[in-house]
Short mmCIF file of C-alpha atoms and ligand atoms in Angstrom, two decimals:
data_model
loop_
_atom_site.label_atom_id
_atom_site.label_comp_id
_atom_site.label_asym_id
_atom_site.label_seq_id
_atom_site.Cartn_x
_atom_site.Cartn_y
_atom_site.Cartn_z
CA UNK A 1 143.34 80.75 110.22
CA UNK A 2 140.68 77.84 110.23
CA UNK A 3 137.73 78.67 108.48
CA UNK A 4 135.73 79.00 112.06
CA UNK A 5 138.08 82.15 113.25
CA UNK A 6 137.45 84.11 110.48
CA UNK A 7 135.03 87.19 110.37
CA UNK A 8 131.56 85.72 109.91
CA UNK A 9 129.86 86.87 106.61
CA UNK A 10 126.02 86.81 105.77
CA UNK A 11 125.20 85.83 102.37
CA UNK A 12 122.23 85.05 100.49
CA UNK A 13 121.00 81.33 99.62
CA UNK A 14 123.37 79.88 97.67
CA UNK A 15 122.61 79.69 93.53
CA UNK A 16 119.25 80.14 91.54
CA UNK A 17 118.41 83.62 89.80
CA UNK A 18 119.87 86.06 92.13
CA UNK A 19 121.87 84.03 94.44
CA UNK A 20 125.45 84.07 94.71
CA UNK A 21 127.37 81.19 92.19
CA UNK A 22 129.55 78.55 93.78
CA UNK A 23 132.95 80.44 92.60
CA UNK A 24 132.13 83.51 93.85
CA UNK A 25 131.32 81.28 97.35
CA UNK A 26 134.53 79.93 96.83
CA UNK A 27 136.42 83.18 96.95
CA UNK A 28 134.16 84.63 99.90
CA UNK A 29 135.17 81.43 101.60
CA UNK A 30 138.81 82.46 101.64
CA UNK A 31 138.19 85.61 103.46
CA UNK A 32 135.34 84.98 105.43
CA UNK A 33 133.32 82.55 107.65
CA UNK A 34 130.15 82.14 105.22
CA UNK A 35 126.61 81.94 106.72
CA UNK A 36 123.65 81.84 104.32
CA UNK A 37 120.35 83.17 105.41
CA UNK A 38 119.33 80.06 106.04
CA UNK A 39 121.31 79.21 108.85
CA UNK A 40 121.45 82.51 110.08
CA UNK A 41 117.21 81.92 111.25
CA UNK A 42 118.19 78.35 111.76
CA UNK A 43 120.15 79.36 114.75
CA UNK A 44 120.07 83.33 115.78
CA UNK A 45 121.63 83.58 118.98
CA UNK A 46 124.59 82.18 117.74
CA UNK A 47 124.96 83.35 114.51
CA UNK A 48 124.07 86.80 114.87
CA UNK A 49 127.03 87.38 117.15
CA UNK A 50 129.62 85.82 114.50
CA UNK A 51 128.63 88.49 111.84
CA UNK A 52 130.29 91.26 110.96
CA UNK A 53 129.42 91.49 107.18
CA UNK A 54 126.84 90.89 104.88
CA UNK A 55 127.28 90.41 100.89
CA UNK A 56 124.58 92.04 99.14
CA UNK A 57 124.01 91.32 95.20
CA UNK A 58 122.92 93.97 93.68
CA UNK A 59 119.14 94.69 94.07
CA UNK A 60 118.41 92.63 96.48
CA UNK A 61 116.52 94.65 99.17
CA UNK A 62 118.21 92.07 102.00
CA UNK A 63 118.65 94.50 104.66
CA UNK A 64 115.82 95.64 106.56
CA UNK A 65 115.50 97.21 110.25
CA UNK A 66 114.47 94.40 111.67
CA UNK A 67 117.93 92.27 110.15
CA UNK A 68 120.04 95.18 111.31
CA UNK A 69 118.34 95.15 115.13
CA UNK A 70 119.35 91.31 114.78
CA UNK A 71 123.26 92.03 113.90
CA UNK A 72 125.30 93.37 116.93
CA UNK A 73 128.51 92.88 115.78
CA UNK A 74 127.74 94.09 111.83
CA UNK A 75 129.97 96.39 110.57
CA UNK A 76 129.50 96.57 106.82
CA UNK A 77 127.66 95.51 104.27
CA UNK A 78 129.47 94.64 100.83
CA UNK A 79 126.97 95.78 97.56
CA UNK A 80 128.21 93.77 94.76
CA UNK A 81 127.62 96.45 92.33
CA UNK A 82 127.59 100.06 91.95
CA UNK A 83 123.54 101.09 92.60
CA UNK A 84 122.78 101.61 96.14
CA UNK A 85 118.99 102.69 95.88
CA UNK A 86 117.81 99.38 97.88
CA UNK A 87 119.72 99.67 100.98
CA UNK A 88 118.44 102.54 103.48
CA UNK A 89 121.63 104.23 103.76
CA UNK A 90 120.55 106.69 106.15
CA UNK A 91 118.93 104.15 108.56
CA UNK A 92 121.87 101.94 108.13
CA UNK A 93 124.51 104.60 109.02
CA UNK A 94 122.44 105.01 112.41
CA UNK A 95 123.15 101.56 113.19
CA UNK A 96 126.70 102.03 112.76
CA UNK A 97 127.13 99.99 109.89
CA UNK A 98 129.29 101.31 106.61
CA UNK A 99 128.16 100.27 103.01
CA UNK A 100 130.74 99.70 100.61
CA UNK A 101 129.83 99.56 96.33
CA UNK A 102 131.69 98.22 93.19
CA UNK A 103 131.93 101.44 90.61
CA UNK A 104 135.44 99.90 88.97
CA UNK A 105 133.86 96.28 88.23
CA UNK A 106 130.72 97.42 86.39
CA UNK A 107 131.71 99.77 84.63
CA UNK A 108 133.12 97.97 81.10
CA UNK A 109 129.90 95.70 81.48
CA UNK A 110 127.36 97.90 81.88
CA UNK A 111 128.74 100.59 79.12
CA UNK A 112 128.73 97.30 76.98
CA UNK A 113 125.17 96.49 77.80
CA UNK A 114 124.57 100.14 76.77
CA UNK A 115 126.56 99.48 73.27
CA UNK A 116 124.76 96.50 72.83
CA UNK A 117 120.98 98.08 73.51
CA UNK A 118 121.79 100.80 71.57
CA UNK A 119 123.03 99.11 68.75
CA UNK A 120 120.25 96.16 68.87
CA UNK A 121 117.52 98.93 69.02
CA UNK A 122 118.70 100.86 66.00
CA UNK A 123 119.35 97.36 63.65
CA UNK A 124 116.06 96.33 65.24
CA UNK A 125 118.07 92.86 65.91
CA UNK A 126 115.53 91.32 68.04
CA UNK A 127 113.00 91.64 65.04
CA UNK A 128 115.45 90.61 62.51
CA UNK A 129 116.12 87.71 64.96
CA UNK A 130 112.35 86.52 64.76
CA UNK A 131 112.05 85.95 61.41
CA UNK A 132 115.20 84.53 61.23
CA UNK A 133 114.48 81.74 63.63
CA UNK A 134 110.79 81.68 62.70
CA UNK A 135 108.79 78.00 61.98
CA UNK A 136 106.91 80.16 59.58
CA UNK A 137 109.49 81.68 57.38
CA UNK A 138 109.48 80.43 54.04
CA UNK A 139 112.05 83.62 52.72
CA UNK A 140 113.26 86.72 54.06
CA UNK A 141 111.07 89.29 53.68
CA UNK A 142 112.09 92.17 56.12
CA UNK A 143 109.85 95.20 54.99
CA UNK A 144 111.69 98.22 57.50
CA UNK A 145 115.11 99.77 58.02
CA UNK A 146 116.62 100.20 60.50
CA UNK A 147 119.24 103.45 61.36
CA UNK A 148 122.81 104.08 61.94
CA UNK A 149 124.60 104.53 64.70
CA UNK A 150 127.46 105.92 63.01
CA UNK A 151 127.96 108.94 63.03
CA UNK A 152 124.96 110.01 64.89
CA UNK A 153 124.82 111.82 68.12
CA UNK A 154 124.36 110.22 71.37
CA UNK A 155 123.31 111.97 74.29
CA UNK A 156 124.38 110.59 77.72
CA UNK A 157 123.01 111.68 80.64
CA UNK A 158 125.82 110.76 83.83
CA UNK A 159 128.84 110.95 82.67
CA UNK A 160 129.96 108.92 85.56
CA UNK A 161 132.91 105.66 85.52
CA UNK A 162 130.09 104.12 83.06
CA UNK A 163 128.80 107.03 81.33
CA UNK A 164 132.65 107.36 80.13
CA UNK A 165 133.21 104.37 79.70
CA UNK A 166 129.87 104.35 77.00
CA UNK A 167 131.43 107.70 75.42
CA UNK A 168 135.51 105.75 74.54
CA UNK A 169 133.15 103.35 72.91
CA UNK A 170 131.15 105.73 70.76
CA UNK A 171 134.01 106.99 69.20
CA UNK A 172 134.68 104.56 67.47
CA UNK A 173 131.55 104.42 65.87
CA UNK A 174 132.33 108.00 65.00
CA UNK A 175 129.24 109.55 66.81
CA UNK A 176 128.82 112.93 68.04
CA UNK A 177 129.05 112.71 71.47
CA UNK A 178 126.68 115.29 74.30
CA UNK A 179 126.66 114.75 78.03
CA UNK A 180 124.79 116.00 80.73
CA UNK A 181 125.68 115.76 84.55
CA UNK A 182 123.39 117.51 87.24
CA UNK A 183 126.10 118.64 89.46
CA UNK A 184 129.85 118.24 87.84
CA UNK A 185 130.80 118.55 84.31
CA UNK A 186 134.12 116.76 83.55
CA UNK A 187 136.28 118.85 81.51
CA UNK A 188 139.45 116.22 81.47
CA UNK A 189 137.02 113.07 80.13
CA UNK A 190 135.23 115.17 77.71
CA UNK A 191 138.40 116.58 76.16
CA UNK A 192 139.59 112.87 76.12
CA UNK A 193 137.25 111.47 74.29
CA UNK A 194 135.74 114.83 72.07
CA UNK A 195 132.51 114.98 74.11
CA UNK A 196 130.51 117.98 74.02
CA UNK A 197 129.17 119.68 77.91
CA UNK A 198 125.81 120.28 77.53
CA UNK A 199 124.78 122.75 80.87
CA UNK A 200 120.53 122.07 80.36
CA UNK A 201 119.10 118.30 79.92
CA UNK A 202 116.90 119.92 77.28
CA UNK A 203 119.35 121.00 74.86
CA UNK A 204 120.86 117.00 75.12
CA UNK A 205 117.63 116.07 74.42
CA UNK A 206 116.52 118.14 71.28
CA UNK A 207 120.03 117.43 69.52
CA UNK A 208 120.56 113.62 70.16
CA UNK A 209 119.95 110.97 67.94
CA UNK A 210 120.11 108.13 70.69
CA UNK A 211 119.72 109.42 74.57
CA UNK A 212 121.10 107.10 77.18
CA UNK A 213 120.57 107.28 81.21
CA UNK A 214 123.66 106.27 82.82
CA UNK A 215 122.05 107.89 86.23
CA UNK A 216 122.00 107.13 89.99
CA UNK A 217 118.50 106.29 91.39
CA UNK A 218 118.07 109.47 94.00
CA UNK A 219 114.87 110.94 95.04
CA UNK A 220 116.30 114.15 92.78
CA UNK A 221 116.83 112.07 89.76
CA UNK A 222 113.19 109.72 90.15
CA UNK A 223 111.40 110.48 86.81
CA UNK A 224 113.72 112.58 85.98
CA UNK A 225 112.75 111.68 81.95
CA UNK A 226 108.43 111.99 81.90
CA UNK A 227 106.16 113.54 78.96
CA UNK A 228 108.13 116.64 78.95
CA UNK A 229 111.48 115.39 78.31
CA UNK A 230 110.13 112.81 76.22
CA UNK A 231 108.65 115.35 73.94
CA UNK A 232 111.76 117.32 73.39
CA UNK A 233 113.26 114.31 71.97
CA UNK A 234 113.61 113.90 68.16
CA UNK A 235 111.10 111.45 66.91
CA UNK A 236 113.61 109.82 65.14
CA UNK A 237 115.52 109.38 68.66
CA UNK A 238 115.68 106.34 70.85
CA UNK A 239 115.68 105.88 75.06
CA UNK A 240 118.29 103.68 76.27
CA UNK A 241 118.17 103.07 79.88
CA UNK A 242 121.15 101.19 81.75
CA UNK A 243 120.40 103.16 84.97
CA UNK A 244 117.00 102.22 87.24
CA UNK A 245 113.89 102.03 85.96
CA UNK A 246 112.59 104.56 87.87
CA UNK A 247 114.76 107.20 86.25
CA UNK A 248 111.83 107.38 83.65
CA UNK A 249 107.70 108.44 84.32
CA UNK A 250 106.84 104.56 82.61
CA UNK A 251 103.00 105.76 81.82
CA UNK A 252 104.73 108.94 79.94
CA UNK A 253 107.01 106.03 78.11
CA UNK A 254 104.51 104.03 76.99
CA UNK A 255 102.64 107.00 75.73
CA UNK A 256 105.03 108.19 73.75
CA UNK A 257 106.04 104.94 72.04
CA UNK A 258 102.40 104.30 71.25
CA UNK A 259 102.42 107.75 69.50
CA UNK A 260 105.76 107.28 67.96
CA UNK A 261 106.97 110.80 70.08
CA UNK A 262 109.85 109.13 69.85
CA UNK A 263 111.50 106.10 67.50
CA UNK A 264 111.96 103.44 70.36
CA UNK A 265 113.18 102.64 73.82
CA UNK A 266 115.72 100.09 75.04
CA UNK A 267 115.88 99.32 78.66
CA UNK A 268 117.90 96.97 80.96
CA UNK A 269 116.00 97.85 83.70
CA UNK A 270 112.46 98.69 84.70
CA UNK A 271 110.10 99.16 87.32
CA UNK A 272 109.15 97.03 89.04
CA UNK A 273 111.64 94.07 87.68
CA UNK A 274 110.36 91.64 86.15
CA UNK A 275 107.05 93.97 84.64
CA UNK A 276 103.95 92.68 84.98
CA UNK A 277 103.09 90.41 82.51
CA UNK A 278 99.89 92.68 81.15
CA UNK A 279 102.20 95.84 81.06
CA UNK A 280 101.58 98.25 78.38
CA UNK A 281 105.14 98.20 77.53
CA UNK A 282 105.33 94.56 76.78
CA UNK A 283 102.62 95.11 74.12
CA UNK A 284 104.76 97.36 71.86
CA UNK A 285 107.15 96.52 69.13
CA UNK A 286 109.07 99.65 69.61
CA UNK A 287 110.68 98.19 72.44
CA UNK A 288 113.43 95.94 73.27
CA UNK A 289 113.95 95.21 77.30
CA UNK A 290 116.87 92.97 78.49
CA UNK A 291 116.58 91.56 82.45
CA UNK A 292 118.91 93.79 84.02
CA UNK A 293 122.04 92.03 83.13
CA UNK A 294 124.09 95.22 82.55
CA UNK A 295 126.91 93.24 84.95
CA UNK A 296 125.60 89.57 84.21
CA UNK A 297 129.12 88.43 82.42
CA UNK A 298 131.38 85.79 84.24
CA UNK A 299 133.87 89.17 84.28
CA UNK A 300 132.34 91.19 86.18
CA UNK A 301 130.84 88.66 88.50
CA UNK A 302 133.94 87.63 89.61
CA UNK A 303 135.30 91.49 89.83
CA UNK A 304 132.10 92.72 91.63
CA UNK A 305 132.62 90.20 94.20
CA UNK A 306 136.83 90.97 94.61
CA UNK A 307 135.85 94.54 95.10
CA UNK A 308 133.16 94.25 97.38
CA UNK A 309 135.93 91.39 99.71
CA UNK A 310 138.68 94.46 99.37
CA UNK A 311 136.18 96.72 101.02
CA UNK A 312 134.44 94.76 103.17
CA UNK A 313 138.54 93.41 104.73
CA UNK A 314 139.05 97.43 104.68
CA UNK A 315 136.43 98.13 107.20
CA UNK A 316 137.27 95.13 109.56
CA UNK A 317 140.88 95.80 109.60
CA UNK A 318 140.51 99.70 109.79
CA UNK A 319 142.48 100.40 106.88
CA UNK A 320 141.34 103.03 103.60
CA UNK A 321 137.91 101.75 102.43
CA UNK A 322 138.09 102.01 98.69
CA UNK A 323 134.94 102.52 97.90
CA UNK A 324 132.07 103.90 100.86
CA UNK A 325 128.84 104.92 99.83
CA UNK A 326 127.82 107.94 102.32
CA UNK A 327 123.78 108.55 102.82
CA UNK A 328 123.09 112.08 101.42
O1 3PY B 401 125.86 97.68 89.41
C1 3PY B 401 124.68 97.97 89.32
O2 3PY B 401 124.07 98.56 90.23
C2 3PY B 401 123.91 97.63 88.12
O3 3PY B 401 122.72 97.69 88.12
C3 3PY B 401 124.63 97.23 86.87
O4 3PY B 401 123.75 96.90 85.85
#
């Protein structure tokens, strides 16, 4: 088929911070008649019949009423990743249109962003790192401790693909492991890998030594973690979040770092992303925050964007889409 004949596929410009890399291009060029954004309002009439599919990367609120009016022929839109909280879903399923996600491909990377924040936060690494690479250190003189995460217990809240995935590598750091779902608890993972169900958020969060949110953005789960939960927490505990930002009441955060409610936080994402520069939570050392690369690995790139071309073929052949995200 020459490259003209196949289905046409909207994608975002091409490279820079959140566009999509010249492999993955290269691969979505195999399957699909690319058109970047560009010359999709370059030439509209034409172009807006030839597509039936746009590539999202993740967190990129692309798809708007007005771009969905525009799109006739659209049929799905491929999220390359697994959070969905930027596309309408609801006023996208009235146009017709399916959205697809990428649970498998983000799962080992994100669960080792977790690892990594967790870890970093309790060896206080990007400290350490400071002096290290300091102009002005002369000798080492590193006046705190950090803790262990061996053997301590780690609470995760969604224990989801990632959540388990986060939970196989705890054990072998030899941590007590507590979980917390809102609506399922998973009796076959948490035998698998010695996890322990706990049925209120509350009782995760008085027991664990590190808590991490491994949690859909929903309007049910929005703030779900604000002064009250905060205070439940150990003050010896640390936040980890690998979720959304907006899983936690940021004011409550900041408050309760500042007061040392709790040890420290660790987040890969936040809201809005980047902070402001003046945000309170950039002015505390309790803190490490990491630019929402829980998938940014040359891995998972390249998986992201395989899953989100087997689902996006799916729906234009009518076969078995592997993996539809439904509005609530
Ligand atoms: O896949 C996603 O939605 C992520 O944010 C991974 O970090």
């Amino acid at each position: 088929m020459s490259e003209q004949e196949l289905p046409g596929l909207l994608i975002l410009d091409i490279g820079g911070t959140y566009g999509v890399q010249e492999n993955i291009v290269a691969l979505l060029k195999k399957h699909f008649c690319l058109i970047t954004m560009k010359e999709f309002l370059e030439n509209k009439k034409e172009m807006s019949k030839k597509i039936q599919s746009v590539f999202v990367s993740e967190c990129r609120p692309t798809v708007d009423q007005e771009l969905l009016e525009s799109l006739p022929n659209l049929k799905v839109i491929g999220n390359s990743g697994v959070g969905v909280d930027h596309l309408n879903l609801k006023m996208i399923s009235n146009f017709g249109v399916k959205v697809t996600n990428t649970p498998h491909a983000v799962a080992d990377s994100t669960a080792d962003i977790g690892m990594a924040l967790m870890l970093a936060s309790a060896r206080r690494l990007v400290e350490g790192s400071q002096i290290a690479i300091s102009p002005h250190t002369k000798y080492f003189a590193v006046d705190w401790l950090g803790v262990e995460v061996s053997r301590a217990t780690l609470g995760i809240i969604g224990m989801g693909r990632i959540g388990y995935k986060v939970a196989q590598r705890a054990r072998a750091f030899d941590m007590k492991i507590l979980y917390h779902n809102r609506k399922q608890r998973r009796k076959e993972e948490e035998q698998a890998v010695g996890a322990h169900y706990c049925e209120k958020m509350e009782d995760l969060l008085q027991q664990s030594d590190f808590v991490m949110l491994v949690v859909n953005l929903t309007p049910e789960t929005h703030k779900m973690i604000g002064k009250k939960e905060l205070g439940l927490m150990k003050p010896t505990a640390t936040l980890i979040n690998i979720g959304r930002g907006a899983l936690i009441d940021q004011d409550a955060l900041v408050e309760a770092l500042q007061n040392n409610v709790i040890r420290a936080a660790a987040l890969d994402v936040t809201y809005p992303e980047p902070l402001p520069r003046d945000h309170p939570l950039l002015k505390l050392n309790n803190i490490i925050i990491t630019p929402h690369i829980g998938t940014a690995t040359v891995q998972a790139v390249q998986m992201m964007a395989e899953e989100a071309i087997a689902n996006m073929l799916a729906v234009l052949n009518g076969q078995p889409i592997p993996s539809e995200v439904f509005p609530k």
